[in-house]
mmCIF file of C-alpha atoms in Angstrom:
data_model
loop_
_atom_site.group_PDB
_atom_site.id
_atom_site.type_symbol
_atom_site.label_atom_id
_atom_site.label_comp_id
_atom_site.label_asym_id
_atom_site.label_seq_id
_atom_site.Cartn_x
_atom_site.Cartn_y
_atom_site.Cartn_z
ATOM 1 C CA UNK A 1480 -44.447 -261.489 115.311
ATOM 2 C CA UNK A 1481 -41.964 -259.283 117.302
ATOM 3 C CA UNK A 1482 -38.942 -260.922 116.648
ATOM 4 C CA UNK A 1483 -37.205 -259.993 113.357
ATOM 5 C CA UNK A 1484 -35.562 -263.339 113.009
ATOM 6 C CA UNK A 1485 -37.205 -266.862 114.383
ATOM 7 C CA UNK A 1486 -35.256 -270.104 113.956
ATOM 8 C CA UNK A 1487 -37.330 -272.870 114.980
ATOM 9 C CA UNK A 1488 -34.844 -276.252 115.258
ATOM 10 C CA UNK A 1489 -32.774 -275.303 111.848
ATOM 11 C CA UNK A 1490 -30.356 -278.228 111.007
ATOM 12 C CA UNK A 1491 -28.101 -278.819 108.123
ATOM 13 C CA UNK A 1492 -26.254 -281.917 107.126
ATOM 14 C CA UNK A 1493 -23.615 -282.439 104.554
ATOM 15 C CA UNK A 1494 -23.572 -285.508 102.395
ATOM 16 C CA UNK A 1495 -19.730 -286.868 101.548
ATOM 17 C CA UNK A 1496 -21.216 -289.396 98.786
ATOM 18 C CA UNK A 1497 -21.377 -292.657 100.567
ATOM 19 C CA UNK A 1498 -18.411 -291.945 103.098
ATOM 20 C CA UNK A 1499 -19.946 -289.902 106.120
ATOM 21 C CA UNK A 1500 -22.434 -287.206 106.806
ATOM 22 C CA UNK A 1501 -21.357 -283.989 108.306
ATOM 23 C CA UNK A 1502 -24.134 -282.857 111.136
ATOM 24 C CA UNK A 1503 -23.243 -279.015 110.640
ATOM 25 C CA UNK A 1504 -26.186 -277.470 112.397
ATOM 26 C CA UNK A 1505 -28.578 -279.475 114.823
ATOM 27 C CA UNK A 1506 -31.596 -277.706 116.007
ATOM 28 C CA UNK A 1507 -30.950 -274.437 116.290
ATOM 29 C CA UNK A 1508 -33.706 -272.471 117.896
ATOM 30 C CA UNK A 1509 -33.047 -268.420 118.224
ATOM 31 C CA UNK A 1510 -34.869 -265.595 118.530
ATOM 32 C CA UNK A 1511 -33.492 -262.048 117.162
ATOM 33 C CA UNK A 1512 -35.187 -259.004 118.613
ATOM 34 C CA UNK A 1513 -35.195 -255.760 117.177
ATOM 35 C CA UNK A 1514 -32.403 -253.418 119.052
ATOM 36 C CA UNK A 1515 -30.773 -256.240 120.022
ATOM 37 C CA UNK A 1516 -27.316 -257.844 119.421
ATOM 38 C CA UNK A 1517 -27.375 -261.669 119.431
ATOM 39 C CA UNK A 1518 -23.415 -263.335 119.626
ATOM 40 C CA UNK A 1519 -23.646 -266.685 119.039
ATOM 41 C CA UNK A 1520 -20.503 -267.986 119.751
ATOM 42 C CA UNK A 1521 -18.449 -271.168 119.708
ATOM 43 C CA UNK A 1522 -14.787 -272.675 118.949
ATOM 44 C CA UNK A 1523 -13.801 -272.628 115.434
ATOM 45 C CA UNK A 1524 -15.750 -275.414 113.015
ATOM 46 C CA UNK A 1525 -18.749 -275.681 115.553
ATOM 47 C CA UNK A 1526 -21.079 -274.808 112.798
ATOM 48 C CA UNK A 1527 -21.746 -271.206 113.063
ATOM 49 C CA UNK A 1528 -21.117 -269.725 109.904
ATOM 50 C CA UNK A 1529 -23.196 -272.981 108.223
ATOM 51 C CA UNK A 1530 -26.017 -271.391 109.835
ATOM 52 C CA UNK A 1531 -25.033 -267.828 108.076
ATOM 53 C CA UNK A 1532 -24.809 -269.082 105.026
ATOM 54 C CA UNK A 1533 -28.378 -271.149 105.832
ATOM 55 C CA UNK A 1534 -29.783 -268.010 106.464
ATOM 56 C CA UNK A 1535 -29.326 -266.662 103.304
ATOM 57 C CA UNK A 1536 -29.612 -269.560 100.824
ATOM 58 C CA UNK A 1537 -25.443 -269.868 100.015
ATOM 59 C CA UNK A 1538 -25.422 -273.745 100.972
ATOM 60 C CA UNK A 1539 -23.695 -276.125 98.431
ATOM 61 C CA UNK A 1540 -25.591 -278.498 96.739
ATOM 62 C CA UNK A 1541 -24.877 -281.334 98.794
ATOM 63 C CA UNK A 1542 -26.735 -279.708 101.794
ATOM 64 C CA UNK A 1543 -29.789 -281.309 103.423
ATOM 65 C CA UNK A 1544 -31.380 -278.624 105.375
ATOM 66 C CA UNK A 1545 -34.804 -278.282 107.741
ATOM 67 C CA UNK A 1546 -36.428 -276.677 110.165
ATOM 68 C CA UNK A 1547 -38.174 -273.050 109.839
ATOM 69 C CA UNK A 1548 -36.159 -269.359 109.743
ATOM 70 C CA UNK A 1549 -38.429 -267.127 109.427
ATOM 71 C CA UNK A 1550 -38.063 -263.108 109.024
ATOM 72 C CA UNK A 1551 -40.580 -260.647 110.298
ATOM 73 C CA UNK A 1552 -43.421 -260.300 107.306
ATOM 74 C CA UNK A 1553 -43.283 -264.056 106.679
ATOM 75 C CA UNK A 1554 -40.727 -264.774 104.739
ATOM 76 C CA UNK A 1555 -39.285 -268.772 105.463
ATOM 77 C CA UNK A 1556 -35.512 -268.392 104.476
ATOM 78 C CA UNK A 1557 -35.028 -271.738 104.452
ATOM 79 C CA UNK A 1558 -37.600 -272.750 101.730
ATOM 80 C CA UNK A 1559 -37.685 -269.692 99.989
ATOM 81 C CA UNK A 1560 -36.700 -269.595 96.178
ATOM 82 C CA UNK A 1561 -33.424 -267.838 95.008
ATOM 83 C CA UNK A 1562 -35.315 -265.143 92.980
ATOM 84 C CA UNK A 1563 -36.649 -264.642 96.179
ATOM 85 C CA UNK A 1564 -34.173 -264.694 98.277
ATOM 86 C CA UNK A 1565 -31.766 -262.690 95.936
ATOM 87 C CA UNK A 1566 -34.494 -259.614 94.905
ATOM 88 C CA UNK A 1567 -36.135 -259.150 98.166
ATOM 89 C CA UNK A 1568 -33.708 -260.816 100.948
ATOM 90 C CA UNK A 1569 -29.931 -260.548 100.383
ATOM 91 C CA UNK A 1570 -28.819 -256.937 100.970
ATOM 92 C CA UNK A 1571 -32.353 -255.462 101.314
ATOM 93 C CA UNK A 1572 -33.660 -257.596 104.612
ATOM 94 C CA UNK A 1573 -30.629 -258.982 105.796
ATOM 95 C CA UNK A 1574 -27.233 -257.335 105.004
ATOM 96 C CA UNK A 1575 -24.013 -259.686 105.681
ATOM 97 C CA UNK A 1576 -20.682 -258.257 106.606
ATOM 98 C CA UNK A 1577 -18.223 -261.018 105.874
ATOM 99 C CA UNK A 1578 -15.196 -262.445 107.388
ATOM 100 C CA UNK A 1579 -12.157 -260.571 105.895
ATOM 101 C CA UNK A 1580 -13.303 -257.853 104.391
ATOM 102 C CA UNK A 1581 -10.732 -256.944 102.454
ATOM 103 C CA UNK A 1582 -10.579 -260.068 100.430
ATOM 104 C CA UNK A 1583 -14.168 -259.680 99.663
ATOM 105 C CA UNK A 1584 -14.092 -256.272 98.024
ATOM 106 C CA UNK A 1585 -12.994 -256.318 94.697
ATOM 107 C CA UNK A 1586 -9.139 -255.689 94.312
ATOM 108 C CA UNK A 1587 -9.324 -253.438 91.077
ATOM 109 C CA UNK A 1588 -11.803 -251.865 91.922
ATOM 110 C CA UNK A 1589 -12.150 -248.661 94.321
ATOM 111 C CA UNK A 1590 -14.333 -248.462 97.545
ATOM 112 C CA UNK A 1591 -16.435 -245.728 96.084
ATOM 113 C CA UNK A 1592 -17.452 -247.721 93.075
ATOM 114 C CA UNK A 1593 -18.337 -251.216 94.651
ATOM 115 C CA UNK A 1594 -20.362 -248.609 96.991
ATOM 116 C CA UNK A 1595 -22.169 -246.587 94.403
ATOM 117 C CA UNK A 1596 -22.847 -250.211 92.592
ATOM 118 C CA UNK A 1597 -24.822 -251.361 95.302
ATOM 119 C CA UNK A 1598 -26.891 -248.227 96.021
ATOM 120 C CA UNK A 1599 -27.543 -248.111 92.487
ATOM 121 C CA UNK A 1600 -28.419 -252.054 92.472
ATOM 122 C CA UNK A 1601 -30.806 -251.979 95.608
ATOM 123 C CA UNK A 1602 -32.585 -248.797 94.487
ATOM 124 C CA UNK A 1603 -31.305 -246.870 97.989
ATOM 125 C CA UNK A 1604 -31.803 -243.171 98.131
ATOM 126 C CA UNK A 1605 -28.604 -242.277 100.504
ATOM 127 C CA UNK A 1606 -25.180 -241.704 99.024
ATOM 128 C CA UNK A 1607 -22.022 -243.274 99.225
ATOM 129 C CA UNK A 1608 -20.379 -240.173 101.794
ATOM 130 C CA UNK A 1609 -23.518 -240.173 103.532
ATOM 131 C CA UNK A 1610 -22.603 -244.285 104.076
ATOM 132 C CA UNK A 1611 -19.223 -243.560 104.570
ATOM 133 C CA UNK A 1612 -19.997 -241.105 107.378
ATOM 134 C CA UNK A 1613 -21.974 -243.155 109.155
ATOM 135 C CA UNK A 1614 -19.602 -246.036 109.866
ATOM 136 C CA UNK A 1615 -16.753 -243.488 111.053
ATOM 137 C CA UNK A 1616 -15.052 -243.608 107.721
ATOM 138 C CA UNK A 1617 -13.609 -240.658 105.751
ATOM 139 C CA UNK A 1618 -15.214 -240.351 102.421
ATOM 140 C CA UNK A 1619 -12.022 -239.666 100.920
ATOM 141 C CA UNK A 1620 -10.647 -243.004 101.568
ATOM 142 C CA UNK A 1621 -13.575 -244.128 99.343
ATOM 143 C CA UNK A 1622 -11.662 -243.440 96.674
ATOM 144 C CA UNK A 1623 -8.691 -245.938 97.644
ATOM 145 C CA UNK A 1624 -8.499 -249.216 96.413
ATOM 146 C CA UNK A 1625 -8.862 -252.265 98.827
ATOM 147 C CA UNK A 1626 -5.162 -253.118 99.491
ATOM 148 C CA UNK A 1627 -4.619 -249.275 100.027
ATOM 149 C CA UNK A 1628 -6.983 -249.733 102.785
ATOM 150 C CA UNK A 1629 -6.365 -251.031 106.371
ATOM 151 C CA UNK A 1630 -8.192 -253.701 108.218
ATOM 152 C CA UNK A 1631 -10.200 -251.460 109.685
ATOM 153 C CA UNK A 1632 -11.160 -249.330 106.925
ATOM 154 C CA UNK A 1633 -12.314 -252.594 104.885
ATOM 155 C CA UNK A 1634 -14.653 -253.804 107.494
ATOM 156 C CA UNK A 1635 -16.093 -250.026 107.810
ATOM 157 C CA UNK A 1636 -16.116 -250.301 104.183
ATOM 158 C CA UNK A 1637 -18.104 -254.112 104.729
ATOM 159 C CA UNK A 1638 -20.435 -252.550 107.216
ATOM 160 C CA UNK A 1639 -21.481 -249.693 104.555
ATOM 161 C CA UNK A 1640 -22.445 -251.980 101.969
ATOM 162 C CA UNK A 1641 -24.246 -253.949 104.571
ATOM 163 C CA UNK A 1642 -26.119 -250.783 105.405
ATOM 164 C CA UNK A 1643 -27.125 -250.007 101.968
ATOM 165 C CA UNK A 1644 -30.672 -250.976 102.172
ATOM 166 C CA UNK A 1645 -31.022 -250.361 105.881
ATOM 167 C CA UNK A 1646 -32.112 -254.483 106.378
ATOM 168 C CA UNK A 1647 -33.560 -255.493 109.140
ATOM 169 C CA UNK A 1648 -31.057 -258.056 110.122
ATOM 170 C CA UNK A 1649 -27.308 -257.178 110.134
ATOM 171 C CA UNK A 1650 -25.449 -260.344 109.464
ATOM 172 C CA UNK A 1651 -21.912 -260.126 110.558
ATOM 173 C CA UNK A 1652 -19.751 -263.421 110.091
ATOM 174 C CA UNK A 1653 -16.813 -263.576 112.124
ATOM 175 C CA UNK A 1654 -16.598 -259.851 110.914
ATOM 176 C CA UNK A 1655 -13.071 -259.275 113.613
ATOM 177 C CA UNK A 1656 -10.964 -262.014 112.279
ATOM 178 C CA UNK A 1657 -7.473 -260.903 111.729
ATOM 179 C CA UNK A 1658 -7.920 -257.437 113.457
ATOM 180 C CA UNK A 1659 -6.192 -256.277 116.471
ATOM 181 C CA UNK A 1660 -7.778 -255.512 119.818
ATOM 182 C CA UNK A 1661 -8.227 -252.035 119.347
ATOM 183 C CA UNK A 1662 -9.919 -252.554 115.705
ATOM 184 C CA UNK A 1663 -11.863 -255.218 117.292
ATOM 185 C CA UNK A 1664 -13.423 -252.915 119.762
ATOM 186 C CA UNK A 1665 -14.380 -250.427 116.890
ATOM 187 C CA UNK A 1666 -15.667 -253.138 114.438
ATOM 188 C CA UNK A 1667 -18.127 -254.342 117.285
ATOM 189 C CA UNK A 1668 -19.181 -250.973 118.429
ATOM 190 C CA UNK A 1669 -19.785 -250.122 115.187
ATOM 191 C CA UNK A 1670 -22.306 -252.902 114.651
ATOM 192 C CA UNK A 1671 -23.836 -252.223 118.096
ATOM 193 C CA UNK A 1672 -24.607 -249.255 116.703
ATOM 194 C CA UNK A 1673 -26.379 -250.613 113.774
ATOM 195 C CA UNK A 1674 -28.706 -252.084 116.127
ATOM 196 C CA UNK A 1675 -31.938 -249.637 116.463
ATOM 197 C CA UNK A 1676 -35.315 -249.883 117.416
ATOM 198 C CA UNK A 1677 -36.154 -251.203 114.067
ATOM 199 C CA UNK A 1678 -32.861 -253.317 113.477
ATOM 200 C CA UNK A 1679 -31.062 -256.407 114.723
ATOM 201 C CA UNK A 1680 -27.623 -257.692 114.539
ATOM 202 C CA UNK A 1681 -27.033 -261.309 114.759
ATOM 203 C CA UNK A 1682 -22.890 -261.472 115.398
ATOM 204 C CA UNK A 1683 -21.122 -264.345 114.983
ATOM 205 C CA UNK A 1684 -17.885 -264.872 116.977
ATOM 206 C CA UNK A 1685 -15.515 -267.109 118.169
ATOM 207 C CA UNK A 1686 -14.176 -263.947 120.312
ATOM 208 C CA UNK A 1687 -16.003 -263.874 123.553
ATOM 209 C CA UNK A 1688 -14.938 -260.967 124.667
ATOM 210 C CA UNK A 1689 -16.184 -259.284 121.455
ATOM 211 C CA UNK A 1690 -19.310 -260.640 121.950
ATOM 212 C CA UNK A 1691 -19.624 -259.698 126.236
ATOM 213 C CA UNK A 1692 -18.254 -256.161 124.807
ATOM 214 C CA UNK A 1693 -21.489 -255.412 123.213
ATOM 215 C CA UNK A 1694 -23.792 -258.279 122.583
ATOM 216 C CA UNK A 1695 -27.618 -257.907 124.685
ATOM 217 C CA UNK A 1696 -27.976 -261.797 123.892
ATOM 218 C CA UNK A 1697 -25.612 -264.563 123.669
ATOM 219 C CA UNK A 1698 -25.950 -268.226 122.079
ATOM 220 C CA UNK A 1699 -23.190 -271.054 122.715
ATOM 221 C CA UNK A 1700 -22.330 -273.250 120.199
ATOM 222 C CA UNK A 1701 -20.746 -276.865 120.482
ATOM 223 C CA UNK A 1702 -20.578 -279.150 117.814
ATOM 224 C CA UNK A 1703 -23.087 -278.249 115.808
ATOM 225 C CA UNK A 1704 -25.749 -277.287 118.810
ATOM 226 C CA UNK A 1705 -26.723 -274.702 121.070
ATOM 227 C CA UNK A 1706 -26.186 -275.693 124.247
ATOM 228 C CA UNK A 1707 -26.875 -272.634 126.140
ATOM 229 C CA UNK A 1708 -28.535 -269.098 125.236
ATOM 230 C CA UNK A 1709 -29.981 -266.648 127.051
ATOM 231 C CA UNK A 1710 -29.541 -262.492 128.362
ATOM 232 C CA UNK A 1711 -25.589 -261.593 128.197
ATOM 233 C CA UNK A 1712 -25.490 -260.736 131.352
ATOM 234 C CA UNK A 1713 -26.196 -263.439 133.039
ATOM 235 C CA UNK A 1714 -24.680 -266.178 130.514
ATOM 236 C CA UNK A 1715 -21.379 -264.422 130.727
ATOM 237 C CA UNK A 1716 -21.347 -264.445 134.694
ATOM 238 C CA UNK A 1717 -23.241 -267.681 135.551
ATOM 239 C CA UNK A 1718 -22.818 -269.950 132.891
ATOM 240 C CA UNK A 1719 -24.992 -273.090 133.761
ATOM 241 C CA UNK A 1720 -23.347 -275.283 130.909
ATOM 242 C CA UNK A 1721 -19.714 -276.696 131.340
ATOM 243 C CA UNK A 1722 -18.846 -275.697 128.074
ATOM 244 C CA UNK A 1723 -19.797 -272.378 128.426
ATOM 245 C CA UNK A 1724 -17.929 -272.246 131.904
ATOM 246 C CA UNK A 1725 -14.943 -273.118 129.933
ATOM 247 C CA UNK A 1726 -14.808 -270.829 127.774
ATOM 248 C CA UNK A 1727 -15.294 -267.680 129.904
ATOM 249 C CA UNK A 1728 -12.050 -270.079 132.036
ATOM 250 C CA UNK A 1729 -9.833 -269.626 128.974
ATOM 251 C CA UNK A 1730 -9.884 -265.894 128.762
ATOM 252 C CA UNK A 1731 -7.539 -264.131 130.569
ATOM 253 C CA UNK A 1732 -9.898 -262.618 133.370
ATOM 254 C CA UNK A 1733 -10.649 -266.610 133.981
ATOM 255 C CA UNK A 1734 -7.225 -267.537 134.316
ATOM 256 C CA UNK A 1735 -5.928 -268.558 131.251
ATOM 257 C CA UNK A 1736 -7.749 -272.484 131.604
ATOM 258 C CA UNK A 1737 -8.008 -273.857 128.702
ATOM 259 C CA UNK A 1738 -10.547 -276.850 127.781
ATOM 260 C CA UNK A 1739 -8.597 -280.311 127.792
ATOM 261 C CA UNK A 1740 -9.127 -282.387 124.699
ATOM 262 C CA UNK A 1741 -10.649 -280.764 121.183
ATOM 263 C CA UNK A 1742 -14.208 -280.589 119.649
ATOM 264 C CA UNK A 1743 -15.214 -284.251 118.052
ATOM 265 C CA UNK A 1744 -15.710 -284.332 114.038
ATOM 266 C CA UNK A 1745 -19.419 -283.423 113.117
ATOM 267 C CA UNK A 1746 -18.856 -286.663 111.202
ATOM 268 C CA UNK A 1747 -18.727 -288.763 114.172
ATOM 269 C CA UNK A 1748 -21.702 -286.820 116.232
ATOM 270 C CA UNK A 1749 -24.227 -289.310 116.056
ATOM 271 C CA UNK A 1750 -21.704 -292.112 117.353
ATOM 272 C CA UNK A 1751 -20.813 -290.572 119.936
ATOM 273 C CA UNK A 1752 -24.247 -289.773 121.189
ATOM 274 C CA UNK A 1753 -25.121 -292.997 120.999
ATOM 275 C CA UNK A 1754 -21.909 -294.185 123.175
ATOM 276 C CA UNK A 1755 -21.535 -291.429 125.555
ATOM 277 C CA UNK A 1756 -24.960 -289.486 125.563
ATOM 278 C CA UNK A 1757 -23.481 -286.041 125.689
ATOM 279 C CA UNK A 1758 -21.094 -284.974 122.743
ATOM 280 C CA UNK A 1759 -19.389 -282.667 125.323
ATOM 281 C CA UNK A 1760 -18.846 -285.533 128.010
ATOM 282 C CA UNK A 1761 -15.442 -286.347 126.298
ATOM 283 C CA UNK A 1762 -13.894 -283.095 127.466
ATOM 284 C CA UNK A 1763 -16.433 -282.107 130.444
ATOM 285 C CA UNK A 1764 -14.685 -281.723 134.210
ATOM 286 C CA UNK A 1765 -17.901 -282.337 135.715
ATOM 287 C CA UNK A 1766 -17.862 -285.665 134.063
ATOM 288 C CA UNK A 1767 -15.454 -288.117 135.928
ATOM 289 C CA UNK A 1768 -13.179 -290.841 134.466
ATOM 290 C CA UNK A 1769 -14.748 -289.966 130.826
ATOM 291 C CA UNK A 1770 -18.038 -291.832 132.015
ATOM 292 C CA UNK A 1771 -21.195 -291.480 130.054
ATOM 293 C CA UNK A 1772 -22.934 -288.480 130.039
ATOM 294 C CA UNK A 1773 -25.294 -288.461 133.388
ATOM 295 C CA UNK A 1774 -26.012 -284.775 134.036
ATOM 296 C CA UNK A 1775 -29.578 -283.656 134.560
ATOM 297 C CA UNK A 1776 -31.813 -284.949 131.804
ATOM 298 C CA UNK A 1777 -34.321 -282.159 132.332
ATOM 299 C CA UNK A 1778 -34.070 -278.802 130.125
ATOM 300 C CA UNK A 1779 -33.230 -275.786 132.347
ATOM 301 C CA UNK A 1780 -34.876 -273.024 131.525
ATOM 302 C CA UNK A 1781 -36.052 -269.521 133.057
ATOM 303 C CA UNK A 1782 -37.894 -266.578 131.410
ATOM 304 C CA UNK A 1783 -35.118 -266.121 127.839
ATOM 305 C CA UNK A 1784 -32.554 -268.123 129.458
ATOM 306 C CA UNK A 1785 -32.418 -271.553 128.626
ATOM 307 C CA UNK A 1786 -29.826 -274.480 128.492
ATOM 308 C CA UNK A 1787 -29.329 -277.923 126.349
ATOM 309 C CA UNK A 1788 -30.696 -280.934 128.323
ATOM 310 C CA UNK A 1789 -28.538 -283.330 128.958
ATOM 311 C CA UNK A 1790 -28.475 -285.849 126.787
ATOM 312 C CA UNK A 1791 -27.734 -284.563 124.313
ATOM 313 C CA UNK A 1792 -26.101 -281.380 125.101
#
């Protein structure tokens, strides 16, 4: 197996008692490469940090999950026990840098010590400067508590405790959110970095142009699927899915166009499939007079680049 990572149709669902089911994730098929940076991408609530938290066993109870993620030497994630998971996975195969950094480092407690905790937990050999160098940070600033720190500094901070156990798999979670453009720019080239010939970093955005800034791969979410996936590159100038179209049309390089209407409830998903065909039809402009779904029901795909047949997307 080359691939580091290997999600073969991964889907999660939600039970709300007897009210509704929540379709979070709906077979999600990816393939993470080592040297590679993967952005898989989508509006807010699509269902990309489910998947995250899929990946490394953090689901509430209520979850009903299948499929197969599998990491290189044969460990399935999604079937694997928490001692598992917890002594060999978390932090040693796949490190996670989380969504607001700040408010996931411990307030009373410095940098340096949450640092030296986890070296000393995982059983690394490098040292907590040596960390701090290598994400750009000043091992001074270590020694500062986490509201002494800026945005910035936490997610280097995030990214160093990531790195602890040089994992294969860097897992970063919406990792820019709240950060301005220029600390955006250094949070992702940062990670970028983290991806070597031996490492991958799966980045999960709802910034696109975080993700064409330095992702090699890119995966679009809607709704709970991927609808389109494939080399950056060529995604990010010849999107063959609407939805993808439209989102490259909202930034300001596309004019600014935003998509009419707003993603349906992953409650309602199956409904609508059933009415409409396409859960995208709703809000599609290739779609006239909100008709059923009728675009072409055959899967598109060519060498790594692939998109959703239609329907469903």
């Amino acid at each position: 197996m080359t691939e580091l990572l290997e999600l073969d149709r991964l889907s999660v669902r939600f039970l709300l008692g007897q009210r509704a089911t929540v379709r979070a994730v709906t077979d999600a098929t990816l393939r993470l490469r080592p040297g590679r940076v993967l952005a898989l991408v989508g509006e807010s609530g699509c269902g990309k940090s489910v998947l995250a938290a899929a990946l490394l066993g953090l689901l509430p109870g209520n979850a009903q999950v299948r499929g197969k993620a599998v990491l290189r030497g044969g460990i399935e994630l999604l079937s694997a026990p928490e001692a598992v998971l917890a002594r060999q996975v978390r932090g040693r195969l796949i490190g996670l840098v989380p969504q607001s950094a700040s408010t996931h480092l411990t307030p009373v407690r410095t940098a340096r010590s949450q640092l030296v905790e986890t070296i000393r937990a995982l059983g690394a050999a490098t040292g907590a400067d040596q960390l701090a160098e290598r994400v750009g940070l000043n091992p001074a600033d270590l020694d500062r508590y986490p509201h002494e720190l800026s945005g910035g500094m936490a997610q280097r901070v995030a990214l160093a405790l990531a790195l602890v156990a040089d994992p294969q798999v860097i897992l970063a979670d919406e990792p820019t959110t709240g950060l301005d453009r220029p600390l955006v720019h250094r949070t992702v080239d940062l990670l970028a970095e983290a991806a070597t010939d031996d490492r991958a970093v799966l980045l999960i955005t709802h910034d696109l142009a975080a993700a064409r800034r330095v992702a090699t791969d890119v995966a679009v979410m809607y709704a709970s699927r991927i609808v389109e996936a494939g080399p950056a590159e060529e995604v990010l100038t010849d999107p063959w899915h609407p939805y993808t179209a439209g989102l490259l049309a909202a930034l300001p390089d596309g004019g600014f166009r935003p998509i009419p209407g707003h993603p349906p409830m992953l409650t309602e998903l199956d409904r609508i499939e059933q009415e409409w065909g396409c859960v995208f039809c709703q809000r599609c402009p290739e779609v006239p007079g909100f008709a059923p779904c009728t675009g072409d029901p055959e899967l598109r795909e060519h060498g790594d680049r692939w998109v959703a047949a239609h329907p469903p997307c």
